[in-house]
Coordinates of C-alpha atoms in Angstrom, one line a residue:
M1 CA 107.7 34.4 121.5
M2 CA 109.6 32.2 123.9
A3 CA 109.2 33.3 127.6
L4 CA 112.4 34.4 129.4
G5 CA 113.3 32.1 132.3
L6 CA 114.3 33.9 135.5
N7 CA 117.9 33.8 136.9
N8 CA 120.7 36.2 137.5
A9 CA 121.8 36.1 133.8
A10 CA 118.3 36.9 132.6
L11 CA 118.3 40.2 134.5
A12 CA 120.2 41.8 131.6
H13 CA 117.5 40.8 129.2
L14 CA 114.3 41.9 131.0
P15 CA 111.9 43.9 128.8
P16 CA 112.0 47.6 129.5
H17 CA 108.6 47.7 131.2
I18 CA 109.7 45.1 133.8
P19 CA 112.2 46.6 136.2
G20 CA 114.7 44.3 137.8
P21 CA 116.5 44.8 141.1
G22 CA 118.9 47.4 139.7
Y23 CA 121.5 46.6 142.4
D24 CA 124.4 44.1 142.6
R25 CA 122.8 41.3 144.6
G26 CA 126.3 39.7 145.1
M27 CA 127.4 42.7 147.1
H28 CA 124.5 42.4 149.6
A29 CA 124.7 40.5 152.9
P30 CA 121.9 38.1 153.8
S31 CA 121.7 39.5 157.3
I32 CA 118.0 38.9 157.9
V33 CA 116.8 35.3 158.0
H34 CA 113.2 34.9 157.2
I35 CA 111.4 31.7 158.3
G36 CA 108.3 30.9 156.2
V37 CA 108.9 32.0 152.6
G38 CA 105.4 32.2 151.1
G39 CA 103.4 34.5 148.9
F40 CA 102.7 37.1 151.5
F41 CA 106.3 37.5 152.6
R42 CA 107.4 37.9 149.0
S43 CA 104.7 40.4 148.2
H44 CA 105.3 42.4 151.4
Q45 CA 108.4 42.3 153.5
A46 CA 110.7 41.3 150.6
L47 CA 109.3 44.0 148.5
Y48 CA 109.9 46.7 151.1
L49 CA 113.5 45.6 151.3
D50 CA 113.9 45.4 147.5
D51 CA 112.7 49.0 147.4
L52 CA 115.3 50.0 150.0
L53 CA 118.2 48.1 148.3
R54 CA 117.5 50.1 145.1
L55 CA 118.7 53.1 147.1
P56 CA 122.5 53.6 147.7
G57 CA 124.1 52.7 151.0
H58 CA 122.1 49.6 152.2
A59 CA 124.3 46.7 151.1
Q60 CA 124.5 45.4 154.7
W61 CA 120.9 44.0 154.3
G62 CA 119.3 41.1 152.4
Y63 CA 117.2 38.1 153.1
C64 CA 118.0 34.5 153.6
G65 CA 114.8 32.5 153.3
V66 CA 114.3 29.3 155.3
G67 CA 111.7 26.6 154.8
L68 CA 111.1 24.2 157.8
L69 CA 108.1 22.2 156.6
A70 CA 107.9 19.3 154.0
H71 CA 105.7 21.4 151.7
D72 CA 108.5 24.1 151.6
A73 CA 110.4 21.8 149.3
A74 CA 108.5 23.1 146.3
M75 CA 109.4 26.7 147.1
R76 CA 113.1 25.5 147.6
D77 CA 113.1 24.0 144.1
A78 CA 111.5 27.1 142.5
M79 CA 113.7 29.6 144.2
L80 CA 117.0 27.8 143.8
A81 CA 116.4 27.2 140.1
Q82 CA 115.8 31.0 139.7
D83 CA 118.7 32.3 141.9
C84 CA 116.0 33.2 144.4
L85 CA 114.5 35.8 141.9
Y86 CA 110.8 36.0 141.4
T87 CA 108.2 38.2 139.7
L88 CA 105.7 40.3 141.6
V89 CA 102.6 41.3 139.7
E90 CA 100.4 44.1 141.1
R91 CA 96.8 43.8 139.9
S92 CA 94.2 46.5 139.8
A93 CA 91.2 47.6 137.8
H94 CA 93.7 49.9 135.9
G95 CA 95.8 46.9 134.7
D96 CA 98.7 44.8 135.8
T97 CA 102.3 45.8 136.4
A98 CA 105.3 43.4 137.0
R99 CA 108.7 43.7 138.5
V100 CA 111.4 41.2 139.4
V101 CA 112.3 41.2 143.2
G102 CA 115.9 40.5 144.2
S103 CA 116.1 41.0 148.0
L104 CA 115.8 37.3 148.7
L105 CA 119.5 36.3 148.2
Q106 CA 119.5 32.7 149.6
F107 CA 117.1 29.9 150.4
M108 CA 117.8 27.1 152.8
Y109 CA 115.5 24.1 153.3
A110 CA 116.0 22.8 156.8
P111 CA 115.1 19.1 156.3
D112 CA 118.0 19.0 153.7
D113 CA 120.6 20.2 156.2
P114 CA 119.3 21.2 159.7
Q115 CA 122.8 22.0 160.9
A116 CA 123.4 24.5 158.1
V117 CA 120.3 26.4 159.0
L118 CA 121.3 26.4 162.7
E119 CA 124.7 27.7 161.8
K120 CA 123.2 30.5 159.7
L121 CA 120.9 31.5 162.5
A122 CA 123.8 31.4 165.0
D123 CA 126.2 33.3 162.7
P124 CA 127.1 36.7 164.0
G125 CA 126.1 38.3 160.7
T126 CA 122.5 37.3 161.3
R127 CA 120.9 40.4 163.0
I128 CA 117.2 39.8 162.6
V129 CA 115.1 36.7 162.2
S130 CA 111.6 37.4 160.9
L131 CA 108.7 35.1 160.8
T132 CA 105.6 34.4 158.7
I133 CA 104.7 31.0 160.2
T134 CA 100.9 31.6 160.2
E135 CA 98.8 32.2 163.2
G136 CA 98.9 28.5 164.1
G137 CA 102.7 28.4 164.2
Y138 CA 103.0 29.9 167.7
Y139 CA 101.6 27.0 169.7
V140 CA 99.1 29.1 171.6
N141 CA 96.2 27.6 173.5
Q142 CA 93.5 29.8 172.0
G143 CA 91.2 29.5 175.0
D144 CA 93.5 31.0 177.6
G145 CA 96.6 32.2 175.6
S146 CA 99.0 29.7 177.3
F147 CA 101.8 27.8 175.6
D148 CA 100.7 24.4 174.2
A149 CA 103.6 22.3 175.5
S150 CA 101.8 19.1 174.7
H151 CA 101.9 19.7 170.9
P152 CA 103.9 16.9 169.2
D153 CA 106.3 19.4 167.6
I154 CA 107.1 20.9 171.0
V155 CA 107.4 17.5 172.7
H156 CA 109.9 16.4 170.0
D157 CA 112.0 19.5 170.1
L158 CA 112.2 19.4 173.9
A159 CA 113.4 15.8 173.7
H160 CA 115.8 16.5 170.9
P161 CA 117.0 20.0 171.4
H162 CA 120.0 19.7 169.0
S163 CA 117.8 18.2 166.2
P164 CA 114.8 20.5 166.1
R165 CA 111.8 20.3 163.7
C166 CA 109.7 23.4 164.5
C167 CA 110.4 27.1 164.4
F168 CA 110.8 27.5 168.2
G169 CA 113.2 24.6 168.3
Y170 CA 115.4 26.1 165.7
L171 CA 115.3 29.5 167.3
A172 CA 116.1 28.1 170.8
E173 CA 119.0 26.0 169.6
A174 CA 120.5 28.8 167.5
L175 CA 120.1 31.3 170.4
A176 CA 121.7 28.8 172.8
Q177 CA 124.7 28.5 170.4
R178 CA 125.0 32.3 170.2
R179 CA 124.9 32.6 174.0
A180 CA 127.6 29.9 174.3
R181 CA 129.8 31.9 171.8
G182 CA 129.4 35.2 173.6
L183 CA 127.2 36.7 170.9
A184 CA 124.1 38.9 171.4
P185 CA 120.8 37.4 170.4
F186 CA 119.3 38.3 167.0
T187 CA 116.1 40.3 167.0
V188 CA 113.0 38.1 166.6
M189 CA 110.4 39.9 164.4
S190 CA 107.0 38.3 163.9
C191 CA 105.2 39.4 160.8
D192 CA 102.1 37.3 161.3
N193 CA 98.5 38.4 161.8
L194 CA 98.5 38.3 165.6
Q195 CA 97.6 41.2 167.9
S196 CA 100.8 42.1 169.7
N197 CA 102.6 39.5 167.5
G198 CA 106.0 40.3 169.0
D199 CA 104.7 40.0 172.5
V200 CA 103.1 36.6 171.6
A201 CA 106.4 35.4 170.0
R202 CA 108.3 36.5 173.1
A203 CA 105.9 34.8 175.5
M204 CA 105.8 31.5 173.6
L205 CA 109.5 31.3 172.9
L206 CA 110.3 32.1 176.6
A207 CA 107.8 29.4 177.7
F208 CA 109.5 26.9 175.4
T209 CA 113.0 27.8 176.4
K210 CA 112.0 27.7 180.1
L211 CA 111.1 24.1 179.6
R212 CA 114.3 23.4 177.8
D213 CA 116.8 25.5 179.8
P214 CA 115.7 28.1 182.4
A215 CA 119.0 29.9 182.2
L216 CA 118.6 30.3 178.4
S217 CA 115.1 31.6 178.9
A218 CA 116.3 34.2 181.5
W219 CA 119.1 35.3 179.1
L220 CA 116.5 35.8 176.3
A221 CA 114.1 37.6 178.6
E222 CA 116.9 40.1 179.4
H223 CA 118.6 40.6 176.1
C224 CA 116.4 39.5 173.1
A225 CA 114.1 42.0 171.4
F226 CA 110.7 41.0 169.9
P227 CA 109.2 44.1 168.1
N228 CA 105.5 44.1 167.3
S229 CA 104.5 44.8 163.8
M230 CA 101.3 45.2 161.7
V231 CA 101.4 43.9 158.1
D232 CA 98.7 44.4 155.4
R233 CA 98.5 43.3 151.8
I234 CA 96.0 41.0 150.1
T235 CA 98.0 38.3 148.4
P236 CA 96.1 35.4 146.8
A237 CA 97.7 31.9 146.4
T238 CA 99.6 31.5 143.2
T239 CA 97.9 29.4 140.6
D240 CA 98.8 27.9 137.2
E241 CA 96.6 30.6 135.7
H242 CA 98.9 33.2 137.2
R243 CA 102.0 31.5 135.7
L244 CA 100.3 31.5 132.3
L245 CA 99.3 35.2 132.6
L246 CA 103.0 36.0 133.3
R247 CA 104.2 34.1 130.3
Q248 CA 101.5 35.5 127.9
K249 CA 101.4 39.1 129.1
F250 CA 104.9 39.7 130.3
G251 CA 107.0 37.1 128.5
L252 CA 108.5 35.7 131.7
D253 CA 108.7 32.1 132.8
D254 CA 108.6 32.0 136.6
A255 CA 107.9 28.8 138.6
W256 CA 106.4 30.7 141.5
P257 CA 105.4 34.3 140.8
V258 CA 103.3 36.2 143.3
M259 CA 100.2 38.3 142.7
A260 CA 99.1 41.1 145.0
E261 CA 96.8 44.1 145.2
P262 CA 98.4 47.6 144.9
F263 CA 97.8 48.5 148.5
K264 CA 100.4 47.6 151.2
S265 CA 101.1 48.8 154.7
W266 CA 103.6 48.0 157.4
V267 CA 103.7 49.5 160.9
I268 CA 106.8 48.4 163.0
E269 CA 107.7 49.0 166.6
D270 CA 111.2 50.6 166.5
H271 CA 113.0 48.2 168.8
F272 CA 116.1 46.6 167.1
P273 CA 119.2 46.5 169.3
G274 CA 121.3 44.9 166.6
G275 CA 120.3 47.5 164.0
R276 CA 117.7 47.4 161.2
P277 CA 117.0 48.4 157.6
A278 CA 115.8 52.0 157.1
W279 CA 112.3 50.8 156.2
E280 CA 110.9 54.2 156.8
L281 CA 112.6 55.4 153.7
V282 CA 110.3 53.2 151.6
G283 CA 107.0 53.7 153.2
A284 CA 107.0 51.7 156.4
H285 CA 105.8 53.5 159.5
M286 CA 108.1 53.2 162.5
T287 CA 106.4 53.8 165.9
N288 CA 106.6 53.1 169.6
D289 CA 103.1 51.7 169.7
V290 CA 101.8 49.4 167.1
L291 CA 98.7 48.2 169.0
P292 CA 96.1 50.8 167.7
Y293 CA 97.1 50.0 164.1
E294 CA 97.1 46.2 164.4
K295 CA 93.8 46.2 166.5
M296 CA 92.2 48.2 163.7
K297 CA 93.5 46.0 161.0
L298 CA 92.9 42.6 162.7
R299 CA 89.4 43.4 163.8
L300 CA 88.2 45.1 160.6
L301 CA 90.2 43.5 157.7
N302 CA 90.9 40.1 159.1
A303 CA 87.6 39.6 160.9
G304 CA 85.9 41.0 157.8
H305 CA 87.5 38.3 155.7
Q306 CA 86.1 35.8 158.1
S307 CA 82.7 37.3 157.9
L308 CA 82.5 37.0 154.1
C309 CA 84.5 33.8 153.3
Y310 CA 82.4 31.1 155.0
I311 CA 79.0 32.5 154.0
G312 CA 80.4 33.1 150.6
M313 CA 81.5 29.5 150.2
L314 CA 78.1 28.3 151.6
L315 CA 76.5 30.3 148.8
G316 CA 78.7 28.8 146.2
Y317 CA 81.2 31.6 145.6
E318 CA 84.9 31.0 145.0
Y319 CA 86.5 34.4 145.1
A320 CA 86.3 37.4 147.5
H321 CA 85.2 39.8 144.8
E322 CA 82.3 37.5 143.9
A323 CA 81.2 37.5 147.5
M324 CA 81.5 41.2 147.7
A325 CA 79.4 41.6 144.6
D326 CA 76.6 39.9 146.5
A327 CA 74.7 42.9 148.1
D328 CA 73.7 40.8 151.1
I329 CA 77.2 39.7 152.0
R330 CA 78.5 43.2 151.4
Q331 CA 75.9 44.5 153.8
L332 CA 76.9 41.9 156.4
F333 CA 80.5 42.9 156.1
S334 CA 79.7 46.6 156.3
N335 CA 77.2 46.2 159.2
M336 CA 79.7 44.1 161.2
M337 CA 82.4 46.7 160.9
D338 CA 80.1 49.7 161.7
I339 CA 77.9 48.3 164.4
E340 CA 79.9 45.7 166.3
V341 CA 83.6 46.5 165.7
T342 CA 84.2 50.2 165.2
P343 CA 82.8 51.2 168.6
L344 CA 85.6 49.0 170.2
L345 CA 88.5 50.6 168.4
P346 CA 90.7 53.4 169.7
A347 CA 91.6 56.4 167.7
V348 CA 94.5 55.7 165.4
D349 CA 97.0 58.5 164.6
G350 CA 96.8 59.5 161.0
I351 CA 93.9 57.1 160.1
D352 CA 90.4 58.1 159.3
L353 CA 88.4 54.9 160.2
T354 CA 85.5 55.8 157.9
D355 CA 87.9 56.1 155.0
Y356 CA 89.8 53.0 156.0
K357 CA 86.6 50.9 156.0
R358 CA 85.6 52.4 152.6
T359 CA 89.1 51.3 151.3
L360 CA 88.6 47.8 152.7
I361 CA 85.3 47.4 150.7
A362 CA 87.1 48.5 147.5
R363 CA 90.1 46.2 148.2
F364 CA 87.9 43.1 148.9
A365 CA 85.8 43.9 145.7
N366 CA 88.9 44.2 143.4
P367 CA 88.2 41.5 140.8
A368 CA 91.8 41.7 139.4
V369 CA 93.3 40.3 142.6
G370 CA 91.3 37.0 142.4
D371 CA 91.6 36.3 146.2
Q372 CA 90.3 32.8 147.0
L373 CA 87.7 32.4 149.7
L374 CA 89.4 29.1 150.5
R375 CA 92.6 30.8 151.2
I376 CA 90.9 33.3 153.5
G377 CA 89.1 30.5 155.3
T378 CA 92.2 28.3 155.8
D379 CA 93.2 27.6 159.5
G380 CA 89.9 28.9 160.9
S381 CA 90.7 27.4 164.3
A382 CA 93.6 29.8 164.6
R383 CA 92.0 32.8 162.8
M384 CA 88.6 32.9 164.4
P385 CA 89.9 33.2 168.0
K386 CA 92.3 35.9 167.0
F387 CA 90.2 38.0 164.7
V388 CA 86.5 37.6 165.6
L389 CA 86.3 36.4 169.2
P390 CA 88.2 39.3 170.8
S391 CA 85.4 41.7 169.6
V392 CA 82.8 39.3 170.9
R393 CA 84.4 39.4 174.4
D394 CA 84.6 43.2 174.3
Q395 CA 81.0 43.6 173.3
L396 CA 79.8 41.1 176.0
E397 CA 81.8 43.1 178.6
R398 CA 80.1 46.3 177.6
G399 CA 76.7 44.8 177.0
G400 CA 76.9 45.5 173.3
P401 CA 75.6 43.7 170.1
I402 CA 77.1 40.4 169.0
D403 CA 74.6 39.0 166.5
L404 CA 76.8 39.7 163.4
L405 CA 80.0 38.4 164.9
S406 CA 78.1 35.3 166.2
F407 CA 76.6 34.7 162.7
T408 CA 80.2 34.6 161.4
V409 CA 81.0 31.9 163.9
A410 CA 77.9 30.0 163.0
C411 CA 78.8 30.2 159.3
W412 CA 82.2 28.7 160.1
F413 CA 80.5 25.9 162.0
R414 CA 78.2 25.2 159.1
Y415 CA 81.1 25.2 156.7
L416 CA 82.9 22.7 158.9
D417 CA 80.1 20.2 158.1
G418 CA 81.9 19.6 154.8
S419 CA 79.3 20.4 152.1
D420 CA 77.2 23.3 150.9
E421 CA 73.4 23.3 150.5
Q422 CA 73.7 21.7 147.0
G423 CA 75.8 18.8 148.5
R424 CA 79.0 20.1 146.9
P425 CA 82.1 19.3 149.0
L426 CA 83.8 22.1 150.9
T427 CA 87.5 21.8 151.3
L428 CA 88.8 22.2 154.8
I429 CA 92.4 23.1 155.5
D430 CA 93.1 23.4 159.2
P431 CA 95.5 21.7 161.6
L432 CA 92.4 20.5 163.6
A433 CA 90.4 19.5 160.4
A434 CA 89.6 15.9 161.5
Q435 CA 88.4 16.9 164.9
L436 CA 86.4 20.0 163.7
R437 CA 84.6 18.0 161.0
E438 CA 83.7 15.2 163.3
L439 CA 82.3 17.6 165.9
A440 CA 80.4 19.6 163.3
Q441 CA 78.8 16.6 161.7
R442 CA 78.0 15.1 165.1
G443 CA 76.4 18.3 166.4
G444 CA 74.7 19.5 163.2
A445 CA 72.4 22.4 164.0
N446 CA 73.5 22.2 167.7
P447 CA 76.8 24.1 168.2
G448 CA 77.4 22.6 171.6
A449 CA 80.1 20.1 170.5
L450 CA 82.1 22.7 168.7
L451 CA 81.7 25.4 171.4
S452 CA 83.0 22.9 174.0
L453 CA 86.5 23.3 172.5
R454 CA 87.7 25.5 175.3
E455 CA 91.2 25.7 173.7
L456 CA 89.5 27.8 171.0
F457 CA 86.6 29.5 172.9
G458 CA 87.8 29.7 176.5
E459 CA 85.2 31.2 178.7
L460 CA 82.9 32.0 175.7
S461 CA 81.9 28.3 175.8
D462 CA 79.8 29.2 178.8
A463 CA 78.7 32.8 177.9
P464 CA 74.9 32.5 177.6
R465 CA 74.4 35.4 175.2
F466 CA 77.1 34.2 172.8
V467 CA 76.0 30.5 172.9
A468 CA 72.4 31.5 172.3
A469 CA 73.3 33.8 169.4
V470 CA 75.4 31.1 167.7
A471 CA 72.8 28.5 168.3
D472 CA 70.0 30.6 166.7
A473 CA 72.1 31.5 163.7
L474 CA 73.3 27.9 163.2
A475 CA 69.8 26.5 163.4
R476 CA 68.6 29.0 160.8
L477 CA 71.5 28.1 158.5
Y478 CA 70.6 24.4 158.6
R479 CA 66.8 24.8 158.6
D480 CA 66.3 27.8 156.3
G481 CA 69.5 27.9 154.2
A482 CA 72.3 30.3 154.1
R483 CA 70.5 33.0 152.1
A484 CA 67.4 33.1 154.3
A485 CA 69.5 33.1 157.5
L486 CA 71.6 36.0 156.1
L487 CA 68.5 38.0 155.2
H488 CA 66.9 37.4 158.6
L489 CA 70.1 38.7 160.2
L490 CA 70.2 41.8 158.1
A491 CA 66.5 42.5 158.7
K492 CA 67.2 42.5 162.5
A493 CA 70.0 45.0 162.1
K494 CA 67.8 47.6 160.4

């Protein structure tokens, strides 16, 4: 049987067990611009809106996706060839289900026509600009939280404000045009895994615009909203195996489908002066205080991912479920959550932490998802300071235990060396890859060179207990091997 290619015309021919959008996409307005169209956005925010658009009375909402980076050209080609339709497959132990998502109405590739993207952002019909630009896309100095004005992207966009390259450059130029036209600013909504992500987006954009035009920065500080949000859904990178599964099992030919676990969660600060979709009708939780939810998620789920991915790759595993099937890694993850993170978390309204942690274990162990450890370990220089080190700081302040968190840092350092214990190469994807690898190989079992990166570790570079704990763990990883070092750590925790 020939697979059905995706486009608007194909919607009328979808098999009965594969629901399509069910609404007239041509009648919906692309009033939300989303920058950073990747798998997670398409499995999460776009899905919530797709659910909403299936209800009557929401035609004023839809997404226009924007790609800023060179590698976004592949997504452009896939989405434009399919009228911006794509297939979402939810994978669980009970089987796979598929649906075609239609809430992404347009896709614009900024390098093709920067001015068209700026005009779309500045258009009065654009009410929200949402972001999934990764943790590293905010130009934060991880050591002290300041704005990295020396980054080449920022230097370029300050020198060429009307021809930007990076996200902040586009936002600033579009907002400057809106201000000149007497329009209100759009709401900037970060959907990245950052604690207080809206506050971070606000601080970094105001710092950028202050360097560009202090009057613009002051206008934004007074009038622009930056709601915080917490997002949660495990979404592995799409592979050719996923495309083949879609053709063979569902009869669809999709250049870029997206796979995801059944679980999803979205907590949003309800601060949208220009209006917003009624996300609460489709399962999102609107609140005045996102912090307890995101702190719980970042320090348990995201830090938990860091705790298992590097030791997992050192031990030769490729997928998260393989690592979780290893009783020692599973115990490391569980101990870190229970002993070193949970005591730091506030009570969260409506959440049972014990049940949440049990759910995390089941989610990470789901073999149907096939989440890659390499994906989880990508951009460690941005993720480690945001997910792991905040708990280290809190425990040091209260005189609490840090051995398990420090072991996670040491495993990252050992991974940065570039090969596992059998000499097999370990792929490193990180904006600081060359620097990190050079320091890791120069230092070997001595973590001093890597810990000296104050832009990542800040005052922890000089914290005696943390330095000693990382040094001890790293020495054991090199001297005794990953398994023996892990067993030694677990024995100490008993």
